[in-house]
Amino acid sequence: MKITAAVTTAPKSRFELVELDLDEPRPDEVQVRLTACGVCHTDAVVRDQWYPTPLPAVLGHEGAGVVETVGSAVTDLAPGDKVVLSFNSCGSCRSCLNGHPAYCENFYTHNFSGRRPDGDTAFTQNGEAVSSHFFGQSAFATVSNVARRSVVKVDHDAPLELLGPLGCGIQTGAGAVLNVLNPEAGSSIVVFGAGAVGLAAVLASVVANATTIVAVDIVPSRLDLARELGATHTVDGRATDQVKQIKEITGGGAQYAVDTTGVAPVFRTMTDCMGVRGHAALVGASALGTESTIDIGTQLLSGQTISMVVEGDSNPQLFIPRLIDLYRAGRFPFDKLVKTYPMADINDAFEDSESGETLKPVVLL
Ligand code: NAD
């Protein structure tokens, strides 16, 4: 089948819209006609080869669309079903069996290798392989063959143009709070970075009834939006006395915190501003080899916990419908972060994401 995809050919390069050949879905795959796909910072990270997914590649890992056909082994989905796409996992390793597919022991193969586990790609151009199955889906395409475990069925009236970002960025921020930190009502939480992931963490902190919610960023407009979405306090991430400010706001130190920046000095700031027995989560991605120091002399006495969190430690089959229910109840208004772009403007979507003009671009396919 001929399809159109936005292809990434080199680090820092522009996406090119080209016609590709798409093969038949495998028995454990679902062919999905994409309606939309969100733009996530991780797409740019892979385009720029911080992670070595082979190029050329079809990226895109926040897809939403309609099932076109199902593979012979897929018995619980049918053509016409509306679906949101998330990360892939093997389903059989210890983490998957324990209900933590985000820590799948085969996560790299199933999400970043650009290949099916058997080494094939679903896409070719003039007979040459083009990486597919990015996060099991490669959704910057009009049609794609998606791993069954990446597919989450949603209601027939679900707004597909909006829901793709639930598959990665939004579930990452919300899951770090609701699945990992689990702050009790009335607690304090600090969110470093008020991008899409950080603001999802702010929204989730409101859902959890945290009463002191501090957002930290270096862009004033993002702090304004954080307040609009429920942050009770904001701190300028350029201030040299951030730790002092946060300790004052939280009455001695934060009970919970999330770092969505992936910036090494911010991670240190986070560990320094935690209160006794606080729980901090790192979510932001850094280049492999990035190091950050911690004052282990002081922190030993703090009893603090630090978690490294992938995809909000979510089980997408359960967590995405839960986020949709919260959205429909008016308690998780993540639509305020989204701006849509036609497929032809995908490069503008990435530029606006990188400049900070748009928090969560969604490309309509
Ligand atoms: P984003 O670029 O929209 O947001 C990052 C925010 O951090 C921006 O608002 C930026 O101004 C702010 N920032 C940068 N430097 C800062 C500093 N020194 N102090 C305070 N704020 C600072 O990105 P996003 O889409 O929200 O994604 C956030 C991160 O999460 C990315 O690194 C992304 O790759 C990562 N991510 C991780 C997972 C995971 O599973 N762990 C999943 C999705 C995304």
Short mmCIF file of C-alpha atoms and ligand atoms in Angstrom, two decimals:
data_model
loop_
_atom_site.label_atom_id
_atom_site.label_comp_id
_atom_site.label_asym_id
_atom_site.label_seq_id
_atom_site.Cartn_x
_atom_site.Cartn_y
_atom_site.Cartn_z
CA MET A 1 0.00 0.00 0.00
CA LYS A 2 1.24 3.53 -0.78
CA ILE A 3 1.12 5.92 2.18
CA THR A 4 2.48 9.40 2.93
CA ALA A 5 4.87 9.88 5.85
CA ALA A 6 7.04 12.60 7.36
CA VAL A 7 10.51 11.08 7.08
CA THR A 8 13.53 12.04 9.19
CA THR A 9 16.80 11.64 7.28
CA ALA A 10 19.53 13.28 9.42
CA PRO A 11 20.13 14.99 12.79
CA LYS A 12 18.69 18.54 12.97
CA SER A 13 17.17 18.10 9.49
CA ARG A 14 13.68 19.06 8.39
CA PHE A 15 11.01 16.38 8.01
CA GLU A 16 10.28 15.47 4.38
CA LEU A 17 6.80 14.41 3.28
CA VAL A 18 7.29 11.44 0.96
CA GLU A 19 5.38 8.49 -0.44
CA LEU A 20 6.42 5.13 1.07
CA ASP A 21 5.36 1.53 0.67
CA LEU A 22 3.68 0.00 3.72
CA ASP A 23 3.63 -3.81 4.00
CA GLU A 24 0.80 -5.98 5.37
CA PRO A 25 0.24 -6.01 9.14
CA ARG A 26 1.70 -9.02 10.94
CA PRO A 27 -0.63 -11.36 12.91
CA ASP A 28 0.00 -9.38 16.12
CA GLU A 29 -0.37 -5.93 14.52
CA VAL A 30 -3.16 -3.49 13.77
CA GLN A 31 -3.21 -1.31 10.67
CA VAL A 32 -4.29 2.16 11.76
CA ARG A 33 -5.33 5.14 9.62
CA LEU A 34 -3.91 8.02 11.64
CA THR A 35 -6.04 11.06 12.42
CA ALA A 36 -3.37 12.96 14.32
CA CYS A 37 -0.05 12.63 16.12
CA GLY A 38 1.40 14.80 18.87
CA VAL A 39 4.93 16.21 18.74
CA CYS A 40 7.06 15.21 21.73
CA HIS A 41 10.54 16.37 22.70
CA THR A 42 11.60 12.72 22.38
CA ASP A 43 10.98 12.85 18.60
CA ALA A 44 13.57 15.63 18.38
CA VAL A 45 15.91 13.70 20.70
CA VAL A 46 15.85 10.73 18.29
CA ARG A 47 15.97 12.90 15.16
CA ASP A 48 19.18 14.38 16.63
CA GLN A 49 20.45 10.87 17.43
CA TRP A 50 20.83 11.15 21.20
CA TYR A 51 19.35 7.65 20.89
CA PRO A 52 20.63 5.78 17.82
CA THR A 53 17.42 4.78 16.00
CA PRO A 54 18.60 4.13 12.40
CA LEU A 55 17.77 6.90 9.91
CA PRO A 56 15.87 7.40 7.65
CA ALA A 57 12.96 6.86 9.98
CA VAL A 58 9.29 7.60 10.43
CA LEU A 59 9.06 9.00 13.96
CA GLY A 60 5.89 10.07 15.78
CA HIS A 61 4.77 8.26 18.93
CA GLU A 62 1.62 10.05 20.07
CA GLY A 63 -0.74 8.77 17.40
CA ALA A 64 -4.51 8.49 17.39
CA GLY A 65 -6.67 7.11 14.62
CA VAL A 66 -9.07 4.48 13.36
CA VAL A 67 -8.40 0.75 12.91
CA GLU A 68 -8.29 -0.17 9.22
CA THR A 69 -7.52 -3.91 9.48
CA VAL A 70 -6.33 -6.26 12.21
CA GLY A 71 -3.75 -9.05 12.07
CA SER A 72 -4.99 -12.65 12.29
CA ALA A 73 -4.03 -13.00 15.99
CA VAL A 74 -5.83 -9.82 17.09
CA THR A 75 -9.26 -10.82 18.36
CA ASP A 76 -10.22 -7.86 20.56
CA LEU A 77 -10.16 -5.01 18.00
CA ALA A 78 -12.11 -4.52 14.78
CA PRO A 79 -12.03 -2.20 11.75
CA GLY A 80 -13.61 1.13 12.64
CA ASP A 81 -12.50 1.09 16.29
CA LYS A 82 -11.06 4.41 17.47
CA VAL A 83 -7.66 4.04 19.10
CA VAL A 84 -4.94 6.00 20.91
CA LEU A 85 -1.37 4.71 20.47
CA SER A 86 1.23 4.45 23.22
CA PHE A 87 4.62 2.85 23.83
CA ASN A 88 5.27 -0.82 23.06
CA SER A 89 6.48 -3.59 25.38
CA CYS A 90 7.19 -7.31 25.08
CA GLY A 91 4.49 -8.52 27.48
CA SER A 92 6.55 -11.44 28.73
CA CYS A 93 9.51 -10.08 30.76
CA ARG A 94 9.45 -9.72 34.54
CA SER A 95 8.48 -6.00 34.42
CA CYS A 96 5.63 -6.54 31.96
CA LEU A 97 4.33 -9.51 33.94
CA ASN A 98 4.48 -7.39 37.11
CA GLY A 99 2.29 -4.71 35.50
CA HIS A 100 5.10 -2.22 34.76
CA PRO A 101 5.43 -2.32 30.95
CA ALA A 102 7.23 1.07 30.90
CA TYR A 103 10.21 -0.80 32.39
CA CYS A 104 9.98 -3.61 29.83
CA GLU A 105 13.38 -5.32 29.75
CA ASN A 106 13.13 -5.22 25.94
CA PHE A 107 12.00 -1.57 25.82
CA TYR A 108 14.77 -0.43 23.46
CA THR A 109 14.05 -3.14 20.87
CA HIS A 110 10.32 -2.50 20.91
CA ASN A 111 10.46 1.30 20.89
CA PHE A 112 13.76 2.63 19.52
CA SER A 113 15.28 -0.02 17.23
CA GLY A 114 13.29 1.16 14.19
CA ARG A 115 12.52 -2.46 13.41
CA ARG A 116 10.09 -5.19 14.30
CA PRO A 117 11.65 -7.68 16.74
CA ASP A 118 12.42 -9.91 13.71
CA GLY A 119 14.48 -7.10 12.12
CA ASP A 120 12.01 -6.10 9.37
CA THR A 121 10.67 -2.60 8.72
CA ALA A 122 7.06 -1.95 7.74
CA PHE A 123 8.09 0.95 5.47
CA THR A 124 10.30 0.94 2.38
CA GLN A 125 11.19 3.58 -0.18
CA ASN A 126 12.25 2.27 -3.58
CA GLY A 127 12.95 -1.07 -1.91
CA GLU A 128 15.20 0.44 0.80
CA ALA A 129 14.28 0.05 4.48
CA VAL A 130 12.89 3.07 6.34
CA SER A 131 12.75 2.67 10.12
CA SER A 132 9.26 1.91 11.44
CA HIS A 133 7.70 0.79 14.74
CA PHE A 134 9.06 3.81 16.63
CA PHE A 135 7.31 3.26 19.99
CA GLY A 136 5.56 0.41 18.17
CA GLN A 137 3.72 2.87 15.95
CA SER A 138 5.73 5.41 13.78
CA ALA A 139 2.68 7.65 13.61
CA PHE A 140 3.85 10.59 11.46
CA ALA A 141 2.21 8.72 8.59
CA THR A 142 -1.23 8.52 7.03
CA VAL A 143 -1.38 4.76 7.72
CA SER A 144 0.91 2.58 9.85
CA ASN A 145 1.17 -1.01 11.10
CA VAL A 146 1.13 -0.83 14.88
CA ALA A 147 2.07 -3.40 17.51
CA ARG A 148 -1.08 -4.61 19.30
CA ARG A 149 0.36 -3.72 22.71
CA SER A 150 0.69 -0.08 21.60
CA VAL A 151 -3.02 0.18 20.77
CA VAL A 152 -5.58 1.43 23.32
CA LYS A 153 -9.22 1.33 22.26
CA VAL A 154 -11.24 4.44 23.15
CA ASP A 155 -14.93 5.36 22.92
CA HIS A 156 -16.51 5.81 19.49
CA ASP A 157 -17.08 9.53 20.16
CA ALA A 158 -13.54 10.23 21.45
CA PRO A 159 -11.95 13.44 20.02
CA LEU A 160 -9.03 11.83 18.16
CA GLU A 161 -7.45 15.17 17.09
CA LEU A 162 -6.80 15.81 20.77
CA LEU A 163 -6.02 12.46 22.39
CA GLY A 164 -2.69 11.37 20.85
CA PRO A 165 -0.51 13.20 23.44
CA LEU A 166 -2.06 11.00 26.15
CA GLY A 167 0.06 8.19 24.68
CA CYS A 168 3.37 9.71 25.82
CA GLY A 169 3.95 13.28 27.05
CA ILE A 170 0.75 13.77 29.00
CA GLN A 171 0.72 10.27 30.49
CA THR A 172 4.39 10.76 31.45
CA GLY A 173 3.77 13.88 33.54
CA ALA A 174 0.43 12.76 34.94
CA GLY A 175 1.68 9.23 35.65
CA ALA A 176 4.79 10.44 37.48
CA VAL A 177 2.42 12.14 39.92
CA LEU A 178 -0.55 9.77 40.07
CA ASN A 179 1.23 6.42 39.63
CA VAL A 180 4.64 7.00 41.24
CA LEU A 181 4.63 9.91 43.72
CA ASN A 182 0.96 9.53 44.65
CA PRO A 183 0.89 12.70 46.82
CA GLU A 184 -1.70 12.65 49.56
CA ALA A 185 -4.38 15.35 49.70
CA GLY A 186 -3.01 18.54 51.25
CA SER A 187 0.63 17.85 50.37
CA SER A 188 3.27 19.99 48.59
CA ILE A 189 4.80 19.26 45.19
CA VAL A 190 7.31 21.12 43.02
CA VAL A 191 7.34 20.68 39.23
CA PHE A 192 10.54 21.73 37.46
CA GLY A 193 9.87 22.60 33.82
CA ALA A 194 6.44 23.84 32.73
CA GLY A 195 6.38 22.27 29.27
CA ALA A 196 3.75 19.74 28.22
CA VAL A 197 5.09 17.05 30.57
CA GLY A 198 5.48 19.43 33.52
CA LEU A 199 2.07 21.01 33.05
CA ALA A 200 0.50 17.54 32.88
CA ALA A 201 2.19 16.95 36.24
CA VAL A 202 0.67 20.20 37.54
CA LEU A 203 -2.80 19.13 36.32
CA ALA A 204 -2.35 15.73 37.97
CA SER A 205 -1.26 17.39 41.23
CA VAL A 206 -4.57 19.27 41.22
CA VAL A 207 -6.40 15.96 40.62
CA ALA A 208 -4.51 14.51 43.62
CA ASN A 209 -5.62 17.46 45.78
CA ALA A 210 -2.10 18.68 46.54
CA THR A 211 -2.56 22.11 48.07
CA THR A 212 0.90 23.60 47.49
CA ILE A 213 1.86 23.20 43.82
CA VAL A 214 5.03 25.05 42.80
CA ALA A 215 5.98 25.38 39.11
CA VAL A 216 9.57 26.33 38.17
CA ASP A 217 10.55 27.45 34.66
CA ILE A 218 12.77 29.98 32.90
CA VAL A 219 9.99 31.19 30.56
CA PRO A 220 7.57 33.62 32.29
CA SER A 221 4.60 32.82 29.96
CA ARG A 222 4.86 29.14 30.91
CA LEU A 223 4.70 30.06 34.59
CA ASP A 224 1.57 32.13 33.87
CA LEU A 225 -0.05 29.11 32.22
CA ALA A 226 1.02 26.91 35.13
CA ARG A 227 -0.88 29.23 37.49
CA GLU A 228 -3.91 29.14 35.20
CA LEU A 229 -3.83 25.32 35.36
CA GLY A 230 -3.58 25.13 39.15
CA ALA A 231 -0.05 25.97 40.34
CA THR A 232 -0.36 27.86 43.61
CA HIS A 233 3.16 29.33 43.37
CA THR A 234 5.77 29.90 40.67
CA VAL A 235 9.54 30.30 40.89
CA ASP A 236 11.86 31.74 38.25
CA GLY A 237 14.25 28.94 37.27
CA ARG A 238 17.00 31.55 36.69
CA ALA A 239 16.96 32.72 40.33
CA THR A 240 20.04 31.81 42.36
CA ASP A 241 18.00 31.37 45.56
CA GLN A 242 15.50 28.84 44.23
CA VAL A 243 16.15 26.33 46.99
CA LYS A 244 15.54 28.99 49.67
CA GLN A 245 12.35 30.17 47.94
CA ILE A 246 10.98 26.63 47.57
CA LYS A 247 11.79 25.74 51.17
CA GLU A 248 9.96 28.86 52.34
CA ILE A 249 6.91 28.15 50.15
CA THR A 250 6.71 24.50 51.24
CA GLY A 251 7.32 25.16 54.93
CA GLY A 252 10.78 23.59 55.16
CA GLY A 253 11.10 21.46 52.06
CA ALA A 254 8.97 19.82 49.36
CA GLN A 255 7.21 16.54 50.07
CA TYR A 256 7.16 15.66 46.37
CA ALA A 257 8.88 16.92 43.21
CA VAL A 258 9.23 16.14 39.51
CA ASP A 259 12.08 17.24 37.24
CA THR A 260 10.87 17.37 33.64
CA THR A 261 13.83 19.42 32.36
CA GLY A 262 16.56 16.77 32.15
CA VAL A 263 19.02 19.61 32.95
CA ALA A 264 21.71 18.34 35.35
CA PRO A 265 21.83 21.43 37.67
CA VAL A 266 18.02 21.36 37.94
CA PHE A 267 18.18 17.77 39.19
CA ARG A 268 20.60 18.94 41.90
CA THR A 269 18.28 21.83 42.80
CA MET A 270 15.43 19.34 43.12
CA THR A 271 17.32 17.08 45.52
CA ASP A 272 18.41 20.14 47.56
CA CYS A 273 14.87 21.49 48.04
CA MET A 274 13.26 18.26 49.25
CA GLY A 275 11.92 17.98 52.78
CA VAL A 276 12.58 15.09 55.13
CA ARG A 277 11.42 11.79 53.59
CA GLY A 278 10.47 13.66 50.40
CA HIS A 279 9.99 11.74 47.15
CA ALA A 280 11.44 13.18 43.91
CA ALA A 281 11.06 11.85 40.37
CA LEU A 282 13.27 12.41 37.33
CA VAL A 283 11.35 12.38 34.07
CA GLY A 284 13.24 14.76 31.74
CA ALA A 285 15.54 13.09 29.22
CA SER A 286 19.27 13.89 28.94
CA ALA A 287 21.90 12.71 26.50
CA LEU A 288 23.42 9.35 27.50
CA GLY A 289 26.41 10.01 29.79
CA THR A 290 24.93 13.12 31.46
CA GLU A 291 25.87 13.24 35.16
CA SER A 292 24.54 15.24 38.12
CA THR A 293 25.97 15.32 41.61
CA ILE A 294 24.06 14.95 44.89
CA ASP A 295 25.26 16.04 48.35
CA ILE A 296 25.17 12.53 49.83
CA GLY A 297 26.57 13.78 53.13
CA THR A 298 23.54 15.95 53.79
CA GLN A 299 20.96 13.92 51.93
CA LEU A 300 21.58 10.69 53.83
CA LEU A 301 19.86 12.29 56.81
CA SER A 302 16.92 13.49 54.70
CA GLY A 303 15.68 9.97 53.99
CA GLN A 304 14.54 11.17 50.60
CA THR A 305 13.60 8.84 47.75
CA ILE A 306 14.49 9.48 44.12
CA SER A 307 12.70 7.60 41.34
CA MET A 308 13.71 7.45 37.68
CA VAL A 309 10.42 7.36 35.83
CA VAL A 310 9.63 6.16 32.31
CA GLU A 311 6.22 6.93 30.76
CA GLY A 312 4.80 7.73 34.18
CA ASP A 313 5.14 4.01 35.05
CA SER A 314 1.79 3.72 33.29
CA ASN A 315 -0.09 0.74 32.00
CA PRO A 316 -1.55 2.60 28.98
CA GLN A 317 -4.51 0.21 28.65
CA LEU A 318 -5.69 1.36 32.08
CA PHE A 319 -4.21 4.84 32.48
CA ILE A 320 -5.22 6.44 29.17
CA PRO A 321 -8.96 5.69 29.62
CA ARG A 322 -8.63 7.04 33.18
CA LEU A 323 -7.13 10.32 31.88
CA ILE A 324 -9.90 10.58 29.26
CA ASP A 325 -12.51 10.16 32.00
CA LEU A 326 -10.83 12.90 34.05
CA TYR A 327 -10.71 15.15 30.96
CA ARG A 328 -14.42 14.54 30.27
CA ALA A 329 -15.22 15.32 33.89
CA GLY A 330 -13.52 18.71 33.44
CA ARG A 331 -10.79 17.78 35.93
CA PHE A 332 -7.87 17.32 33.54
CA PRO A 333 -8.04 20.11 30.91
CA PHE A 334 -4.91 19.12 28.94
CA ASP A 335 -6.55 20.49 25.77
CA LYS A 336 -5.33 23.93 26.90
CA LEU A 337 -1.79 22.83 25.93
CA VAL A 338 -2.67 21.64 22.41
CA LYS A 339 -2.44 23.46 19.07
CA THR A 340 -3.07 21.60 15.78
CA TYR A 341 -1.05 21.85 12.55
CA PRO A 342 -1.73 20.40 9.08
CA MET A 343 0.68 17.64 8.03
CA ALA A 344 2.30 19.98 5.50
CA ASP A 345 3.33 22.24 8.41
CA ILE A 346 5.03 19.56 10.52
CA ASN A 347 8.33 21.48 10.49
CA ASP A 348 6.54 24.56 11.88
CA ALA A 349 5.11 22.31 14.60
CA PHE A 350 8.62 21.23 15.63
CA GLU A 351 10.01 24.77 15.43
CA ASP A 352 7.15 26.11 17.57
CA SER A 353 7.73 23.31 20.08
CA GLU A 354 11.45 24.06 20.29
CA SER A 355 10.98 27.85 20.54
CA GLY A 356 8.38 27.33 23.26
CA GLU A 357 5.63 29.05 21.28
CA THR A 358 3.45 25.93 21.35
CA LEU A 359 3.36 23.59 24.32
CA LYS A 360 1.94 20.53 22.62
CA PRO A 361 1.70 20.65 18.83
CA VAL A 362 -0.52 17.99 17.26
CA VAL A 363 -0.07 17.23 13.57
CA LEU A 364 -3.27 16.36 11.67
CA LEU A 365 -2.63 13.53 9.18
P1 NAD B 1 9.47 21.03 26.91
O1 NAD B 1 10.71 21.43 26.22
O2 NAD B 1 8.15 21.52 26.40
O3 NAD B 1 9.53 21.43 28.46
C1 NAD B 1 10.72 21.56 29.19
C2 NAD B 1 10.58 22.81 30.04
O4 NAD B 1 11.72 22.93 30.87
C3 NAD B 1 10.49 24.10 29.20
O5 NAD B 1 9.33 24.83 29.56
C4 NAD B 1 11.76 24.84 29.58
O6 NAD B 1 11.63 26.25 29.55
C5 NAD B 1 12.03 24.31 30.98
N1 NAD B 1 13.41 24.49 31.42
C6 NAD B 1 14.54 24.33 30.69
N2 NAD B 1 15.62 24.62 31.45
C7 NAD B 1 15.17 24.92 32.69
C8 NAD B 1 15.78 25.30 33.90
N3 NAD B 1 17.10 25.41 33.99
N4 NAD B 1 14.99 25.54 34.97
C9 NAD B 1 13.65 25.42 34.89
N5 NAD B 1 12.99 25.09 33.76
C10 NAD B 1 13.75 24.83 32.67
O7 NAD B 1 9.49 19.44 26.92
P2 NAD B 1 8.34 18.41 27.34
O8 NAD B 1 7.61 17.95 26.13
O9 NAD B 1 7.56 18.94 28.49
O10 NAD B 1 9.26 17.19 27.81
C11 NAD B 1 10.04 17.30 28.97
C12 NAD B 1 11.09 16.23 29.02
O11 NAD B 1 10.50 14.97 29.27
C13 NAD B 1 11.90 16.05 27.74
O12 NAD B 1 13.24 15.88 28.11
C14 NAD B 1 11.34 14.78 27.13
O13 NAD B 1 12.27 14.14 26.26
C15 NAD B 1 11.08 14.02 28.39
N6 NAD B 1 10.17 12.89 28.27
C16 NAD B 1 10.47 11.84 29.07
C17 NAD B 1 9.64 10.75 29.07
C18 NAD B 1 9.91 9.63 29.98
O14 NAD B 1 9.33 8.56 29.82
N7 NAD B 1 10.75 9.79 31.00
C19 NAD B 1 8.52 10.72 28.22
C20 NAD B 1 8.22 11.84 27.45
C21 NAD B 1 9.06 12.92 27.48
#
